[in-house]
Amino acid sequence: MKLRELRIADATRVAEIEAVLFAGDSPWPRTVFAAELAQPYTFYVGAFTGEDDDELIGYAGVAKLGPRDDPEFEVHTIGVDPSHQGKGVGRILMDQLVHAADQYDAPMFLEVRTDNIPARRMYESYGFFTLATRKNYYQPSGADAFSMMRHRASERATS
Ligand SMILES: CC(C)(COP(=O)(O)OP(=O)(O)OC[C@H]1O[C@@H](n2cnc3c(N)ncnc32)[C@H](O)[C@@H]1OP(=O)(O)O)[C@@H](O)C(=O)NCCC(=O)NCCS
C-alpha cells in the first residue's frame, strides 16, 4: 500500500467510494471533492494499492480553519473501500490527519453518526470525546450525529 496527498484528478474515484460508504447521508459528489482538493486550507490523503497508484482504496481529509496563529482542524471525511476495511487502512489514514493537526498544536473536531461504532471506536482511540449530540444531522437519513473533539497535543500532555 502507498500513501500520497490527493489531487483534483482523484476526485472521481474518491466520489465513487464515498457514494458506496455514505448512501443515504448525502455523499459528496465529484464536484465538491474537486473544489475542496483545490483549496489551500485542506489536506487530503489517499491510500493506494501497489507501487504505481494502482487503485485508491481509502481517503481522508481535513480543513485547517480559524486564525492563522491558532488554527483548528475539522475532519471532513474518512473512508475505506468496504473490501479493504478492517485491515488497518483507516488507522494509517487517520494517523496522517492527527499528525497534520499536531504539527500546529491544534484541536480537532468532527461529526460521526451515533450508530457508527467502528468509526467512533477509532476516533476514541485517538483521544476524541463527545461534545454534543446533533439530532437529524444527516440527511436524508435523519440519523443523529455526535460532535467530537480532540484536544490539542499540549493539552493532552498535561491532562
Ligand atoms: C471507519 C473506517 C474509516 C475505519 O477504517 P478501517 O480501515 O476499517 O479501520 P482499521 O482496520 O484501520 O481499524 C481502525 C480502528 O477502527 C476501529 N474499528 C474498525 N472496525 C471496527 C469494528 N468492526 N468494530 C469496532 N471498531 C472497529 C478500531 O478502533 C480499530 O482499531 P484497532 O484495529 O486497533 O482495534 C471504515 O470502517 C469506513 O470506511 N467506514 C465507512 C465510512 C465511515 O463511516 N467513515 C467515518 C465517517 S464519520
PDB file of C-alpha atoms and ligand atoms in Angstrom:
ATOM      1  CA  MET A   1       0.000   0.000   0.000  1.00  0.00           C
ATOM      2  CA  LYS A   2       1.162   3.518  -0.766  1.00  0.00           C
ATOM      3  CA  LEU A   3       0.080   6.870   0.653  1.00  0.00           C
ATOM      4  CA  ARG A   4       0.115  10.189  -1.122  1.00  0.00           C
ATOM      5  CA  GLU A   5      -1.624  13.525  -0.966  1.00  0.00           C
ATOM      6  CA  LEU A   6      -4.717  13.545  -3.166  1.00  0.00           C
ATOM      7  CA  ARG A   7      -5.031  15.733  -6.265  1.00  0.00           C
ATOM      8  CA  ILE A   8      -8.025  17.169  -8.085  1.00  0.00           C
ATOM      9  CA  ALA A   9      -7.725  14.336 -10.627  1.00  0.00           C
ATOM     10  CA  ASP A  10      -8.502  11.856  -7.831  1.00  0.00           C
ATOM     11  CA  ALA A  11     -11.921  13.400  -7.134  1.00  0.00           C
ATOM     12  CA  THR A  12     -13.801  10.995  -9.426  1.00  0.00           C
ATOM     13  CA  ARG A  13     -12.553   7.846  -7.658  1.00  0.00           C
ATOM     14  CA  VAL A  14     -12.970   9.408  -4.193  1.00  0.00           C
ATOM     15  CA  ALA A  15     -16.596  10.230  -5.016  1.00  0.00           C
ATOM     16  CA  GLU A  16     -17.170   6.654  -6.236  1.00  0.00           C
ATOM     17  CA  ILE A  17     -16.109   5.205  -2.873  1.00  0.00           C
ATOM     18  CA  GLU A  18     -17.944   7.948  -0.980  1.00  0.00           C
ATOM     19  CA  ALA A  19     -21.198   7.081  -2.807  1.00  0.00           C
ATOM     20  CA  VAL A  20     -20.942   3.496  -1.576  1.00  0.00           C
ATOM     21  CA  LEU A  21     -20.000   4.387   2.008  1.00  0.00           C
ATOM     22  CA  PHE A  22     -22.419   7.256   2.631  1.00  0.00           C
ATOM     23  CA  ALA A  23     -25.502   6.312   0.602  1.00  0.00           C
ATOM     24  CA  GLY A  24     -28.468   7.913   2.371  1.00  0.00           C
ATOM     25  CA  ASP A  25     -26.335  10.588   4.051  1.00  0.00           C
ATOM     26  CA  SER A  26     -25.780  12.937   1.082  1.00  0.00           C
ATOM     27  CA  PRO A  27     -22.399  11.662  -0.129  1.00  0.00           C
ATOM     28  CA  TRP A  28     -20.237  14.418  -1.580  1.00  0.00           C
ATOM     29  CA  PRO A  29     -20.153  14.322  -5.398  1.00  0.00           C
ATOM     30  CA  ARG A  30     -17.018  14.666  -7.530  1.00  0.00           C
ATOM     31  CA  THR A  31     -17.541  18.418  -7.935  1.00  0.00           C
ATOM     32  CA  VAL A  32     -17.426  19.025  -4.176  1.00  0.00           C
ATOM     33  CA  PHE A  33     -14.293  16.924  -3.717  1.00  0.00           C
ATOM     34  CA  ALA A  34     -12.649  18.687  -6.663  1.00  0.00           C
ATOM     35  CA  ALA A  35     -13.437  22.068  -5.087  1.00  0.00           C
ATOM     36  CA  GLU A  36     -12.153  21.036  -1.659  1.00  0.00           C
ATOM     37  CA  LEU A  37      -8.987  19.472  -3.076  1.00  0.00           C
ATOM     38  CA  ALA A  38      -8.255  22.804  -4.770  1.00  0.00           C
ATOM     39  CA  GLN A  39      -8.370  24.769  -1.512  1.00  0.00           C
ATOM     40  CA  PRO A  40      -5.119  25.788   0.192  1.00  0.00           C
ATOM     41  CA  TYR A  41      -6.586  25.127   3.650  1.00  0.00           C
ATOM     42  CA  THR A  42      -7.398  21.437   3.067  1.00  0.00           C
ATOM     43  CA  PHE A  43      -5.212  18.335   3.340  1.00  0.00           C
ATOM     44  CA  TYR A  44      -6.457  15.142   1.746  1.00  0.00           C
ATOM     45  CA  VAL A  45      -4.522  11.891   1.721  1.00  0.00           C
ATOM     46  CA  GLY A  46      -5.218   8.671  -0.153  1.00  0.00           C
ATOM     47  CA  ALA A  47      -4.205   5.034   0.275  1.00  0.00           C
ATOM     48  CA  PHE A  48      -3.438   3.156  -2.938  1.00  0.00           C
ATOM     49  CA  THR A  49      -2.760  -0.473  -3.681  1.00  0.00           C
ATOM     50  CA  GLY A  50       0.578  -1.284  -5.256  1.00  0.00           C
ATOM     51  CA  GLU A  51       3.516   0.907  -6.099  1.00  0.00           C
ATOM     52  CA  ASP A  52       2.077   2.860  -9.030  1.00  0.00           C
ATOM     53  CA  ASP A  53      -1.118   4.443  -7.743  1.00  0.00           C
ATOM     54  CA  ASP A  54      -2.905   1.285  -8.877  1.00  0.00           C
ATOM     55  CA  GLU A  55      -6.211   1.845  -7.167  1.00  0.00           C
ATOM     56  CA  LEU A  56      -7.467   4.202  -4.492  1.00  0.00           C
ATOM     57  CA  ILE A  57      -8.777   2.150  -1.551  1.00  0.00           C
ATOM     58  CA  GLY A  58      -9.153   4.834   1.117  1.00  0.00           C
ATOM     59  CA  TYR A  59      -9.191   8.577   1.557  1.00  0.00           C
ATOM     60  CA  ALA A  60      -9.280  11.103   4.363  1.00  0.00           C
ATOM     61  CA  GLY A  61      -9.372  14.869   4.535  1.00  0.00           C
ATOM     62  CA  VAL A  62      -9.195  17.737   6.989  1.00  0.00           C
ATOM     63  CA  ALA A  63      -9.630  21.501   6.778  1.00  0.00           C
ATOM     64  CA  LYS A  64      -7.448  23.937   8.701  1.00  0.00           C
ATOM     65  CA  LEU A  65      -9.749  26.671   9.925  1.00  0.00           C
ATOM     66  CA  GLY A  66      -9.698  29.742  12.154  1.00  0.00           C
ATOM     67  CA  PRO A  67      -6.919  32.181  12.993  1.00  0.00           C
ATOM     68  CA  ARG A  68      -3.568  31.596  11.318  1.00  0.00           C
ATOM     69  CA  ASP A  69      -1.752  31.629  14.671  1.00  0.00           C
ATOM     70  CA  ASP A  70      -4.316  29.450  16.488  1.00  0.00           C
ATOM     71  CA  PRO A  71      -5.996  27.137  13.963  1.00  0.00           C
ATOM     72  CA  GLU A  72      -8.338  24.210  14.489  1.00  0.00           C
ATOM     73  CA  PHE A  73      -8.787  21.191  12.253  1.00  0.00           C
ATOM     74  CA  GLU A  74     -12.156  19.857  11.087  1.00  0.00           C
ATOM     75  CA  VAL A  75     -12.225  16.283   9.807  1.00  0.00           C
ATOM     76  CA  HIS A  76     -14.117  16.398   6.518  1.00  0.00           C
ATOM     77  CA  THR A  77     -14.243  12.721   5.827  1.00  0.00           C
ATOM     78  CA  ILE A  78     -12.520   9.376   6.093  1.00  0.00           C
ATOM     79  CA  GLY A  79     -13.497   6.259   4.214  1.00  0.00           C
ATOM     80  CA  VAL A  80     -12.096   2.900   3.218  1.00  0.00           C
ATOM     81  CA  ASP A  81     -13.441   0.783   0.373  1.00  0.00           C
ATOM     82  CA  PRO A  82     -15.576  -1.938   2.014  1.00  0.00           C
ATOM     83  CA  SER A  83     -13.436  -4.771   0.622  1.00  0.00           C
ATOM     84  CA  HIS A  84     -10.375  -3.272   2.361  1.00  0.00           C
ATOM     85  CA  GLN A  85     -11.911  -2.365   5.729  1.00  0.00           C
ATOM     86  CA  GLY A  86     -10.703  -3.875   8.971  1.00  0.00           C
ATOM     87  CA  LYS A  87      -7.090  -4.215   7.780  1.00  0.00           C
ATOM     88  CA  GLY A  88      -5.541  -1.082   9.278  1.00  0.00           C
ATOM     89  CA  VAL A  89      -6.020   1.293   6.341  1.00  0.00           C
ATOM     90  CA  GLY A  90      -8.309   3.649   8.262  1.00  0.00           C
ATOM     91  CA  ARG A  91      -5.811   3.915  11.087  1.00  0.00           C
ATOM     92  CA  ILE A  92      -2.974   4.725   8.687  1.00  0.00           C
ATOM     93  CA  LEU A  93      -5.085   7.484   7.128  1.00  0.00           C
ATOM     94  CA  MET A  94      -6.209   8.818  10.497  1.00  0.00           C
ATOM     95  CA  ASP A  95      -2.563   8.940  11.629  1.00  0.00           C
ATOM     96  CA  GLN A  96      -1.967  11.407   8.804  1.00  0.00           C
ATOM     97  CA  LEU A  97      -4.851  13.670   9.842  1.00  0.00           C
ATOM     98  CA  VAL A  98      -3.915  13.833  13.514  1.00  0.00           C
ATOM     99  CA  HIS A  99      -0.284  14.409  12.573  1.00  0.00           C
ATOM    100  CA  ALA A 100      -1.349  17.408  10.470  1.00  0.00           C
ATOM    101  CA  ALA A 101      -3.209  18.903  13.443  1.00  0.00           C
ATOM    102  CA  ASP A 102      -0.494  18.075  15.959  1.00  0.00           C
ATOM    103  CA  GLN A 103       2.071  19.918  13.855  1.00  0.00           C
ATOM    104  CA  TYR A 104       0.098  23.090  14.659  1.00  0.00           C
ATOM    105  CA  ASP A 105      -0.734  22.019  18.222  1.00  0.00           C
ATOM    106  CA  ALA A 106      -4.341  22.420  17.071  1.00  0.00           C
ATOM    107  CA  PRO A 107      -7.566  20.896  18.407  1.00  0.00           C
ATOM    108  CA  MET A 108      -9.642  18.714  16.069  1.00  0.00           C
ATOM    109  CA  PHE A 109     -13.377  18.432  15.567  1.00  0.00           C
ATOM    110  CA  LEU A 110     -15.630  16.027  13.660  1.00  0.00           C
ATOM    111  CA  GLU A 111     -19.146  14.659  13.341  1.00  0.00           C
ATOM    112  CA  VAL A 112     -19.969  10.970  13.324  1.00  0.00           C
ATOM    113  CA  ARG A 113     -23.223   9.039  13.190  1.00  0.00           C
ATOM    114  CA  THR A 114     -24.174   7.911  16.665  1.00  0.00           C
ATOM    115  CA  ASP A 115     -24.681   4.364  15.318  1.00  0.00           C
ATOM    116  CA  ASN A 116     -21.296   4.213  13.556  1.00  0.00           C
ATOM    117  CA  ILE A 117     -19.474   2.059  16.092  1.00  0.00           C
ATOM    118  CA  PRO A 118     -16.310   1.295  14.038  1.00  0.00           C
ATOM    119  CA  ALA A 119     -15.653   4.998  13.359  1.00  0.00           C
ATOM    120  CA  ARG A 120     -16.487   6.035  16.935  1.00  0.00           C
ATOM    121  CA  ARG A 121     -14.119   3.398  18.352  1.00  0.00           C
ATOM    122  CA  MET A 122     -11.380   4.576  16.020  1.00  0.00           C
ATOM    123  CA  TYR A 123     -11.850   8.248  16.949  1.00  0.00           C
ATOM    124  CA  GLU A 124     -11.933   7.443  20.670  1.00  0.00           C
ATOM    125  CA  SER A 125      -8.650   5.584  20.311  1.00  0.00           C
ATOM    126  CA  TYR A 126      -7.134   8.882  19.126  1.00  0.00           C
ATOM    127  CA  GLY A 127      -8.481  10.784  22.124  1.00  0.00           C
ATOM    128  CA  PHE A 128     -11.668  12.186  20.601  1.00  0.00           C
ATOM    129  CA  PHE A 129     -14.555  12.614  23.018  1.00  0.00           C
ATOM    130  CA  THR A 130     -18.212  13.565  22.556  1.00  0.00           C
ATOM    131  CA  LEU A 131     -19.117  17.238  22.909  1.00  0.00           C
ATOM    132  CA  ALA A 132     -22.778  17.150  21.895  1.00  0.00           C
ATOM    133  CA  THR A 133     -25.492  15.234  20.066  1.00  0.00           C
ATOM    134  CA  ARG A 134     -26.873  16.775  16.878  1.00  0.00           C
ATOM    135  CA  LYS A 135     -30.343  15.465  16.110  1.00  0.00           C
ATOM    136  CA  ASN A 136     -31.224  14.686  12.464  1.00  0.00           C
ATOM    137  CA  TYR A 137     -27.784  15.893  11.422  1.00  0.00           C
ATOM    138  CA  TYR A 138     -27.516  13.578   8.428  1.00  0.00           C
ATOM    139  CA  GLN A 139     -29.948  13.933   5.549  1.00  0.00           C
ATOM    140  CA  PRO A 140     -31.970  12.446   4.036  1.00  0.00           C
ATOM    141  CA  SER A 141     -31.496   9.561   6.508  1.00  0.00           C
ATOM    142  CA  GLY A 142     -32.309  11.743   9.548  1.00  0.00           C
ATOM    143  CA  ALA A 143     -29.569   9.992  11.533  1.00  0.00           C
ATOM    144  CA  ASP A 144     -28.188  11.703  14.632  1.00  0.00           C
ATOM    145  CA  ALA A 145     -24.551  12.739  14.976  1.00  0.00           C
ATOM    146  CA  PHE A 146     -22.113  13.139  17.805  1.00  0.00           C
ATOM    147  CA  SER A 147     -19.879  16.192  17.588  1.00  0.00           C
ATOM    148  CA  MET A 148     -16.493  15.041  18.834  1.00  0.00           C
ATOM    149  CA  MET A 149     -13.353  16.902  19.831  1.00  0.00           C
ATOM    150  CA  ARG A 150      -9.714  16.018  20.360  1.00  0.00           C
ATOM    151  CA  HIS A 151      -7.669  18.387  22.499  1.00  0.00           C
ATOM    152  CA  ARG A 152      -4.520  19.984  21.143  1.00  0.00           C
ATOM    153  CA  ALA A 153      -1.350  17.992  21.828  1.00  0.00           C
ATOM    154  CA  SER A 154      -0.067  20.326  24.555  1.00  0.00           C
ATOM    155  CA  GLU A 155      -3.355  19.980  26.485  1.00  0.00           C
ATOM    156  CA  ARG A 156      -3.415  16.193  26.075  1.00  0.00           C
ATOM    157  CA  ALA A 157       0.085  16.040  27.503  1.00  0.00           C
ATOM    158  CA  THR A 158      -0.935  17.809  30.712  1.00  0.00           C
ATOM    159  CA  SER A 159      -4.302  16.111  31.321  1.00  0.00           C
TER     160      SER A 159
HETATM  161  C1  LIG B   1     -14.285   3.976   9.889  1.00  0.00           C
HETATM  162  C2  LIG B   1     -13.370   3.376   8.831  1.00  0.00           C
HETATM  163  C3  LIG B   1     -12.738   4.504   8.007  1.00  0.00           C
HETATM  164  C4  LIG B   1     -12.251   2.574   9.518  1.00  0.00           C
HETATM  165  O1  LIG B   1     -11.367   2.097   8.523  1.00  0.00           O
HETATM  166  P1  LIG B   1     -10.763   0.618   8.597  1.00  0.00           P
HETATM  167  O2  LIG B   1      -9.676   0.526   7.609  1.00  0.00           O
HETATM  168  O3  LIG B   1     -11.846  -0.378   8.510  1.00  0.00           O
HETATM  169  O4  LIG B   1     -10.190   0.631  10.100  1.00  0.00           O
HETATM  170  P2  LIG B   1      -8.899  -0.095  10.682  1.00  0.00           P
HETATM  171  O5  LIG B   1      -8.848  -1.516  10.262  1.00  0.00           O
HETATM  172  O6  LIG B   1      -7.697   0.758  10.411  1.00  0.00           O
HETATM  173  O7  LIG B   1      -9.212  -0.014  12.261  1.00  0.00           O
HETATM  174  C5  LIG B   1      -9.019   1.221  12.953  1.00  0.00           C
HETATM  175  C6  LIG B   1      -9.817   1.214  14.222  1.00  0.00           C
HETATM  176  O8  LIG B   1     -11.204   1.373  13.922  1.00  0.00           O
HETATM  177  C7  LIG B   1     -11.970   0.667  14.891  1.00  0.00           C
HETATM  178  N1  LIG B   1     -12.733  -0.356  14.208  1.00  0.00           N
HETATM  179  C8  LIG B   1     -12.601  -0.758  12.908  1.00  0.00           C
HETATM  180  N2  LIG B   1     -13.527  -1.685  12.609  1.00  0.00           N
HETATM  181  C9  LIG B   1     -14.251  -1.882  13.731  1.00  0.00           C
HETATM  182  C10 LIG B   1     -15.362  -2.716  14.049  1.00  0.00           C
HETATM  183  N3  LIG B   1     -15.909  -3.536  13.151  1.00  0.00           N
HETATM  184  N4  LIG B   1     -15.884  -2.626  15.289  1.00  0.00           N
HETATM  185  C11 LIG B   1     -15.361  -1.784  16.231  1.00  0.00           C
HETATM  186  N5  LIG B   1     -14.289  -0.980  15.975  1.00  0.00           N
HETATM  187  C12 LIG B   1     -13.748  -1.039  14.743  1.00  0.00           C
HETATM  188  C13 LIG B   1     -10.983   0.082  15.889  1.00  0.00           C
HETATM  189  O9  LIG B   1     -10.758   1.050  16.889  1.00  0.00           O
HETATM  190  C14 LIG B   1      -9.745  -0.046  15.013  1.00  0.00           C
HETATM  191  O10 LIG B   1      -8.563  -0.051  15.747  1.00  0.00           O
HETATM  192  P3  LIG B   1      -7.893  -1.456  16.203  1.00  0.00           P
HETATM  193  O11 LIG B   1      -7.780  -2.286  14.970  1.00  0.00           O
HETATM  194  O12 LIG B   1      -6.571  -1.039  16.761  1.00  0.00           O
HETATM  195  O13 LIG B   1      -8.823  -2.050  17.200  1.00  0.00           O
HETATM  196  C15 LIG B   1     -14.148   2.388   7.911  1.00  0.00           C
HETATM  197  O14 LIG B   1     -14.877   1.492   8.714  1.00  0.00           O
HETATM  198  C16 LIG B   1     -15.100   3.056   6.951  1.00  0.00           C
HETATM  199  O15 LIG B   1     -14.712   3.464   5.848  1.00  0.00           O
HETATM  200  N6  LIG B   1     -16.375   3.162   7.346  1.00  0.00           N
HETATM  201  C17 LIG B   1     -17.392   3.750   6.471  1.00  0.00           C
HETATM  202  C18 LIG B   1     -17.180   5.240   6.327  1.00  0.00           C
HETATM  203  C19 LIG B   1     -17.276   5.921   7.657  1.00  0.00           C
HETATM  204  O16 LIG B   1     -18.116   5.594   8.464  1.00  0.00           O
HETATM  205  N7  LIG B   1     -16.397   6.925   7.856  1.00  0.00           N
HETATM  206  C20 LIG B   1     -16.408   7.727   9.081  1.00  0.00           C
HETATM  207  C21 LIG B   1     -17.435   8.817   8.947  1.00  0.00           C
HETATM  208  S1  LIG B   1     -17.507   9.838  10.395  1.00  0.00           S
END
